[in-house]
Amino acid sequence: MIKFIFKAILRDKNRSLLPVMIISIGVFLTIFFSGFLGGMMGDIVDQTARFETGHVKIMSKAYAENKDQLPNDLALLNADSLTKALKTEYPDFDWVQRIKFGGIVDAPDGNGDSKGQGAASGLAIDFLSGNDSEIKRLNIESSMVSGHIPENKQEALIGHILAENLKLSIGDTITFMGTTMYGSMTFTNYIISGTVRFGVAAMDRGTVVVDITAAKNFLDMNDAASEILGYDNAGIYSDDRAKTITDSFNAKYTNSTDEYAPIMLRLKDQNSMGTYLDLVDVASGIFVSIFIIIMSIVLWNTGLIAGLRRYQEFGIRLALGEEKGHIYRTLLLEAVLVGVIGSVIGTIIGVTATLLMQVYGIDISGMMDGGTMIMPTVIRAKFSYNLLYLGFIPGLVAMVLGNLLSGLAIYKRQTATLFKELEV
Amino acid sequence: MKSILTMALIPVIITSMLNFPDAGEIIEKVDKNMRAKTQIMESKMIIHGKRNEREVVSKSYSEGTSKSFTEYLSPEREKGTKMLKLDDKLWIYSPETDRTIQLSGHMLKQSVMGSDLSYEDMMENRKLTEMYDAKVIAEETIDGRKTWVLELNAKVVDVPYHKRKMWIDQERFVPLKEELYAKSGQLLKKTTLSNIKQIGNRWFPMKVNYKDMLNDGKGTDYILIDVKFDETIPEYIFSKASLKK
Amino acid sequence: MRIAFQLAYKNLMGAGLRTWLNAGVLSFAFVVMIFFNGLIDGWNQQASIDGVNWDYGNGHLLNNEYDPFDPFSIENGHGILPKDKQKDLSSVLIRAATIYPDGRMMSAQLKGIDANQTVVKIPTDLLLKSDAEIPAVIGERMANSAKLEVGDQVLVRWRDQNGTFDAANITIVGIFETNVPSVDGGQIWISIEKLWTMTGLENHVSYFIANDNYTSGNIEGWNFETQESFLAEQAKIINMKKTSGAIMYLVLLAIGLLAIFDTQVLSIFRRQKEIGTYIALGMTRFQVVRLFTAEGSMYSLFAAVLGSLYGIPLLWYFAVKGITFPISGDSVGIIMANTMYPIYGIGLVLGTILLVIISATIVSFLPARKIAKMDPVQALKGKIQ
């Protein structure tokens, strides 16, 4: 039976092509819209996570209390073994160390004297371990103005305005003066490998991005780190998952009176993100439901039309003696099949588009004269598993509902009027 | 009435002036003890951090108050760092960068190797008597030693500390304690000198504790390992070229 | 043409529910479009207003040596501007300081501001009213990070013009709430006269905040940074958000258009007899195409009407009540209010209506083109073509 109907659908373009097309488009739009909305609303969350909070963040308790001041003297010790333990214990997250530090950049002239100085802040991330997750996460490649990503410990990226102000070009050496974890003045040389646009004037004018191993050495922070950030390998923030590991991690230190004991915070606990996350959930929930209702109306309409346009055919089939119930059942079965086919096609296209939008995004950096690191210039969608079934609600349910209603007309039809329908 | 009061007060003032020696003389005697034409010192700085204690060993050469050269010997990370002070200029050489950088302005306010001392604190060339009006205001006993308490008030404007108080050992003319005050009278820093040893014909404190009074913390101990006075220091030591050696 | 619209109107009204479904969907796209753009415009405007009210004024007249982005320029970045040139200007002097809340050390900027000023909203009147030795007002972020409350005293250490250390307790007499991070974090506002006596830098100023009457001229040693240049960067960042919004409502619009397209295809299919009749009655094919196109585009007009029915009260509500986003733009230094109030400009509303009408007309025209290829006789007979 299904095989028979299936053949009918395939052979009759009127029955198949248009409804399938419209359902596919509708389902595609639903999925893409939901994914896109998720990406857009999550934009700020995502940006905060990438730059500030991680999905979870570990600091020493003392550091956490004064974190506005970047108190590296309160940093976590034994950070490497801690990171290693985290990696084995919670492999679902990517664990990375970061250090932020302040200092002064001094640009030497040909004689080694100073040709210019400026206040600077340093950001140390993992460039060299072979894991390029941080480079991607901080959007470094697309925010480069010139040069290349650091390939060794000596190389650094600097804000493009800082480079202009100090008249520095790629390959030049700068001396960074800072303060070690223990308060000593410390010096190191970096070779500028590239300039980068953060998109925020203060950072463009004074930020130096370096590899973390070099920075640790420079700041006397071997085996120490100010922050260990955890990023869910799923790519997006899930509060449940974050809460699970945060609870399990912090349980180990609840009895510790050491003010430097590590403490893990979820994204939700930091930067007043909690309320925002709740808002995002509610708002996108409302939006997606409204959208699904609208889509259902449109596709119900399609189902209705698909039934209506076949009244003539039903007339002939009734005249040939086919039972009304049988016609109705085949109509619905067809609708289910068309709905499923359309929804599957739509879902495939929609999910693909969403994933493409998540991975590649739409680059609007042209509007910002070039990519920036802080303000994302790439608009992205966000894939979530509910997208896989979301499209079936308008696609299948609405289609079947439409046919269900329009098909009722079959029962109303008098055999007497059939010939009128058959009029040539 | 007024005149009677003045008459009555005069003897009081006179006696107090008679009891306390002239502050200028005391400072001169202290200078004789503490200062030399040249000094070569090896010292250990113990920095009591919040989380750990660090020791930094250095050797320094100085001539008068305007020239000094310091080389750090340990720990490993500071080894080879050199500092040269000529008058009001300070250069620092770091072996990792192989660069000599002149510290100026804001950088002088940084702490020396994480201690409670700033580079600026080390930059003062002038004699105390050039900057302050001194007077003896009291007599106190510290750890069994009788001291004169001197109050020094700035007589020039460009001094970092508006007022100082010094406790000078009455017999050995070595300061045992010093307090540095802000213009408002707020106590900012405190220096405690101890372990006074006789070296040749002078008395010298072998241990000094510097403490920033606004901060929590135990301050920084400065312990002399070895000190030599009035030895000839070759002139090339006090040149920028010696930093890179 | 008029007849086409009259007919189209009658046909649509006759179709009843389905018409309203299509129009409803389209109207939603309308409302969302206007709302979202209005929200961004509102944010932008509010950020501008906040920026102007709290920090920029009508622009800043900065001492040449002072660079707001370079904290080290504070030391020497100040000077004396002759009194006769200070008309419509409020003075600010910045000095580096260290504060010691609970024995911790924190660097801060002491900002002396003309306590009688009214050009920015920093509550300097509190400085005038207080009897405290050194009354100060700070922003909420500063209060949080230094853990200070109104009435608290905190020790501040600074240097006078000769570098001599001075230290005293300041009294927090007010904590202000602002969306503008540039007047908040790490800053302590006191009266400029107090700061002058504290530092001995009488009449020295780092920068002036201009009021609306100020006309900038060339003043040796000083630079005028206009209000516009302060606002430009902010606007650029905010407008980026518009693009992502655009994608969202274009998808919405696409759905509305899909509904129209769908309906058009069906109606042309079902109404072949009608089409034949029109032609038989003497309409040209082109006129019939126009009729059907008019029908389609009329959905957008209906949508506009329908949209205004529920959209106007809804958008009005949001514009009055605002929408609360409990998040701050601190980390990147952009001004972002907790509650944003959308604003809907005429241009925005008209532009949106135009966009929807034009796109609706296009999608109605596409299936209607088929009519031109129809054989009127067959059509009249209702033969499927």
mmCIF file of N, CA, C and O in Angstrom, chain A residues 305-333:
data_model
loop_
_atom_site.group_PDB
_atom_site.id
_atom_site.type_symbol
_atom_site.label_atom_id
_atom_site.label_comp_id
_atom_site.label_asym_id
_atom_site.label_seq_id
_atom_site.Cartn_x
_atom_site.Cartn_y
_atom_site.Cartn_z
ATOM 1 N N ILE A 305 -4.441 23.041 0.445
ATOM 2 C CA ILE A 305 -4.427 23.239 -1.006
ATOM 3 C C ILE A 305 -4.208 21.916 -1.713
ATOM 4 O O ILE A 305 -4.901 21.574 -2.676
ATOM 5 N N ALA A 306 -3.258 21.122 -1.177
ATOM 6 C CA ALA A 306 -2.961 19.840 -1.802
ATOM 7 C C ALA A 306 -4.208 18.982 -1.863
ATOM 8 O O ALA A 306 -4.457 18.268 -2.844
ATOM 9 N N GLY A 307 -5.030 19.025 -0.823
ATOM 10 C CA GLY A 307 -6.265 18.262 -0.832
ATOM 11 C C GLY A 307 -7.274 18.852 -1.800
ATOM 12 O O GLY A 307 -7.877 18.146 -2.614
ATOM 13 N N LEU A 308 -7.423 20.156 -1.734
ATOM 14 C CA LEU A 308 -8.443 20.842 -2.531
ATOM 15 C C LEU A 308 -8.265 20.605 -4.019
ATOM 16 O O LEU A 308 -9.226 20.354 -4.740
ATOM 17 N N ARG A 309 -7.015 20.674 -4.458
ATOM 18 C CA ARG A 309 -6.777 20.630 -5.892
ATOM 19 C C ARG A 309 -7.062 19.241 -6.464
ATOM 20 O O ARG A 309 -7.073 19.042 -7.666
ATOM 21 N N ARG A 310 -7.316 18.268 -5.583
ATOM 22 C CA ARG A 310 -7.564 16.925 -6.094
ATOM 23 C C ARG A 310 -9.013 16.493 -5.980
ATOM 24 O O ARG A 310 -9.312 15.306 -6.055
ATOM 25 N N TYR A 311 -9.910 17.473 -5.782
ATOM 26 C CA TYR A 311 -11.323 17.134 -5.677
ATOM 27 C C TYR A 311 -11.802 16.366 -6.901
ATOM 28 O O TYR A 311 -12.571 15.418 -6.807
ATOM 29 N N GLN A 312 -11.329 16.810 -8.077
ATOM 30 C CA GLN A 312 -11.735 16.170 -9.307
ATOM 31 C C GLN A 312 -11.361 14.692 -9.311
ATOM 32 O O GLN A 312 -12.173 13.820 -9.594
ATOM 33 N N GLU A 313 -10.135 14.454 -8.891
ATOM 34 C CA GLU A 313 -9.636 13.082 -8.838
ATOM 35 C C GLU A 313 -10.474 12.250 -7.876
ATOM 36 O O GLU A 313 -10.873 11.117 -8.181
ATOM 37 N N PHE A 314 -10.788 12.855 -6.719
ATOM 38 C CA PHE A 314 -11.604 12.120 -5.745
ATOM 39 C C PHE A 314 -12.960 11.772 -6.337
ATOM 40 O O PHE A 314 -13.495 10.697 -6.124
ATOM 41 N N GLY A 315 -13.530 12.731 -7.093
ATOM 42 C CA GLY A 315 -14.817 12.517 -7.748
ATOM 43 C C GLY A 315 -14.759 11.276 -8.633
ATOM 44 O O GLY A 315 -15.609 10.384 -8.516
ATOM 45 N N ILE A 316 -13.702 11.218 -9.431
ATOM 46 C CA ILE A 316 -13.583 10.074 -10.340
ATOM 47 C C ILE A 316 -13.440 8.785 -9.546
ATOM 48 O O ILE A 316 -14.093 7.778 -9.808
ATOM 49 N N ARG A 317 -12.604 8.845 -8.493
ATOM 50 C CA ARG A 317 -12.368 7.630 -7.711
ATOM 51 C C ARG A 317 -13.650 7.169 -7.017
ATOM 52 O O ARG A 317 -13.909 5.979 -6.917
ATOM 53 N N LEU A 318 -14.440 8.146 -6.546
ATOM 54 C CA LEU A 318 -15.713 7.781 -5.910
ATOM 55 C C LEU A 318 -16.630 7.149 -6.946
ATOM 56 O O LEU A 318 -17.305 6.151 -6.690
ATOM 57 N N ALA A 319 -16.636 7.748 -8.149
ATOM 58 C CA ALA A 319 -17.489 7.251 -9.215
ATOM 59 C C ALA A 319 -17.117 5.824 -9.583
ATOM 60 O O ALA A 319 -17.965 5.007 -9.921
ATOM 61 N N LEU A 320 -15.826 5.543 -9.495
ATOM 62 C CA LEU A 320 -15.373 4.192 -9.816
ATOM 63 C C LEU A 320 -15.712 3.210 -8.706
ATOM 64 O O LEU A 320 -15.408 2.032 -8.806
ATOM 65 N N GLY A 321 -16.260 3.720 -7.624
ATOM 66 C CA GLY A 321 -16.732 2.832 -6.577
ATOM 67 C C GLY A 321 -15.774 2.682 -5.416
ATOM 68 O O GLY A 321 -15.966 1.847 -4.537
ATOM 69 N N GLU A 322 -14.764 3.502 -5.351
ATOM 70 C CA GLU A 322 -13.833 3.413 -4.223
ATOM 71 C C GLU A 322 -14.526 3.944 -2.971
ATOM 72 O O GLU A 322 -15.312 4.891 -3.025
ATOM 73 N N GLU A 323 -14.262 3.288 -1.877
ATOM 74 C CA GLU A 323 -14.907 3.682 -0.627
ATOM 75 C C GLU A 323 -14.390 5.047 -0.160
ATOM 76 O O GLU A 323 -13.209 5.361 -0.343
ATOM 77 N N LYS A 324 -15.268 5.837 0.434
ATOM 78 C CA LYS A 324 -14.853 7.160 0.912
ATOM 79 C C LYS A 324 -13.733 7.047 1.938
ATOM 80 O O LYS A 324 -12.731 7.780 1.895
ATOM 81 N N GLY A 325 -13.909 6.124 2.873
ATOM 82 C CA GLY A 325 -12.915 5.947 3.928
ATOM 83 C C GLY A 325 -11.554 5.585 3.344
ATOM 84 O O GLY A 325 -10.516 6.055 3.823
ATOM 85 N N HIS A 326 -11.553 4.762 2.333
ATOM 86 C CA HIS A 326 -10.299 4.338 1.714
ATOM 87 C C HIS A 326 -9.603 5.508 1.065
ATOM 88 O O HIS A 326 -8.371 5.686 1.211
ATOM 89 N N ILE A 327 -10.398 6.333 0.362
ATOM 90 C CA ILE A 327 -9.815 7.515 -0.275
ATOM 91 C C ILE A 327 -9.200 8.427 0.786
ATOM 92 O O ILE A 327 -8.076 8.898 0.658
ATOM 93 N N TYR A 328 -9.947 8.628 1.872
ATOM 94 C CA TYR A 328 -9.492 9.499 2.948
ATOM 95 C C TYR A 328 -8.181 8.977 3.540
ATOM 96 O O TYR A 328 -7.221 9.709 3.747
ATOM 97 N N ARG A 329 -8.177 7.653 3.771
ATOM 98 C CA ARG A 329 -6.983 7.057 4.367
ATOM 99 C C ARG A 329 -5.775 7.200 3.449
ATOM 100 O O ARG A 329 -4.686 7.541 3.894
ATOM 101 N N THR A 330 -5.996 6.912 2.145
ATOM 102 C CA THR A 330 -4.841 7.057 1.247
ATOM 103 C C THR A 330 -4.387 8.515 1.192
ATOM 104 O O THR A 330 -3.190 8.793 1.134
ATOM 105 N N LEU A 331 -5.354 9.425 1.235
ATOM 106 C CA LEU A 331 -4.996 10.851 1.207
ATOM 107 C C LEU A 331 -4.097 11.193 2.396
ATOM 108 O O LEU A 331 -3.050 11.837 2.251
ATOM 109 N N LEU A 332 -4.511 10.717 3.578
ATOM 110 C CA LEU A 332 -3.733 11.020 4.774
ATOM 111 C C LEU A 332 -2.361 10.358 4.724
ATOM 112 O O LEU A 332 -1.355 10.959 5.097
ATOM 113 N N LEU A 333 -2.364 9.111 4.266
ATOM 114 C CA LEU A 333 -1.106 8.396 4.164
ATOM 115 C C LEU A 333 -0.143 9.141 3.241
ATOM 116 O O LEU A 333 1.051 9.273 3.527
#
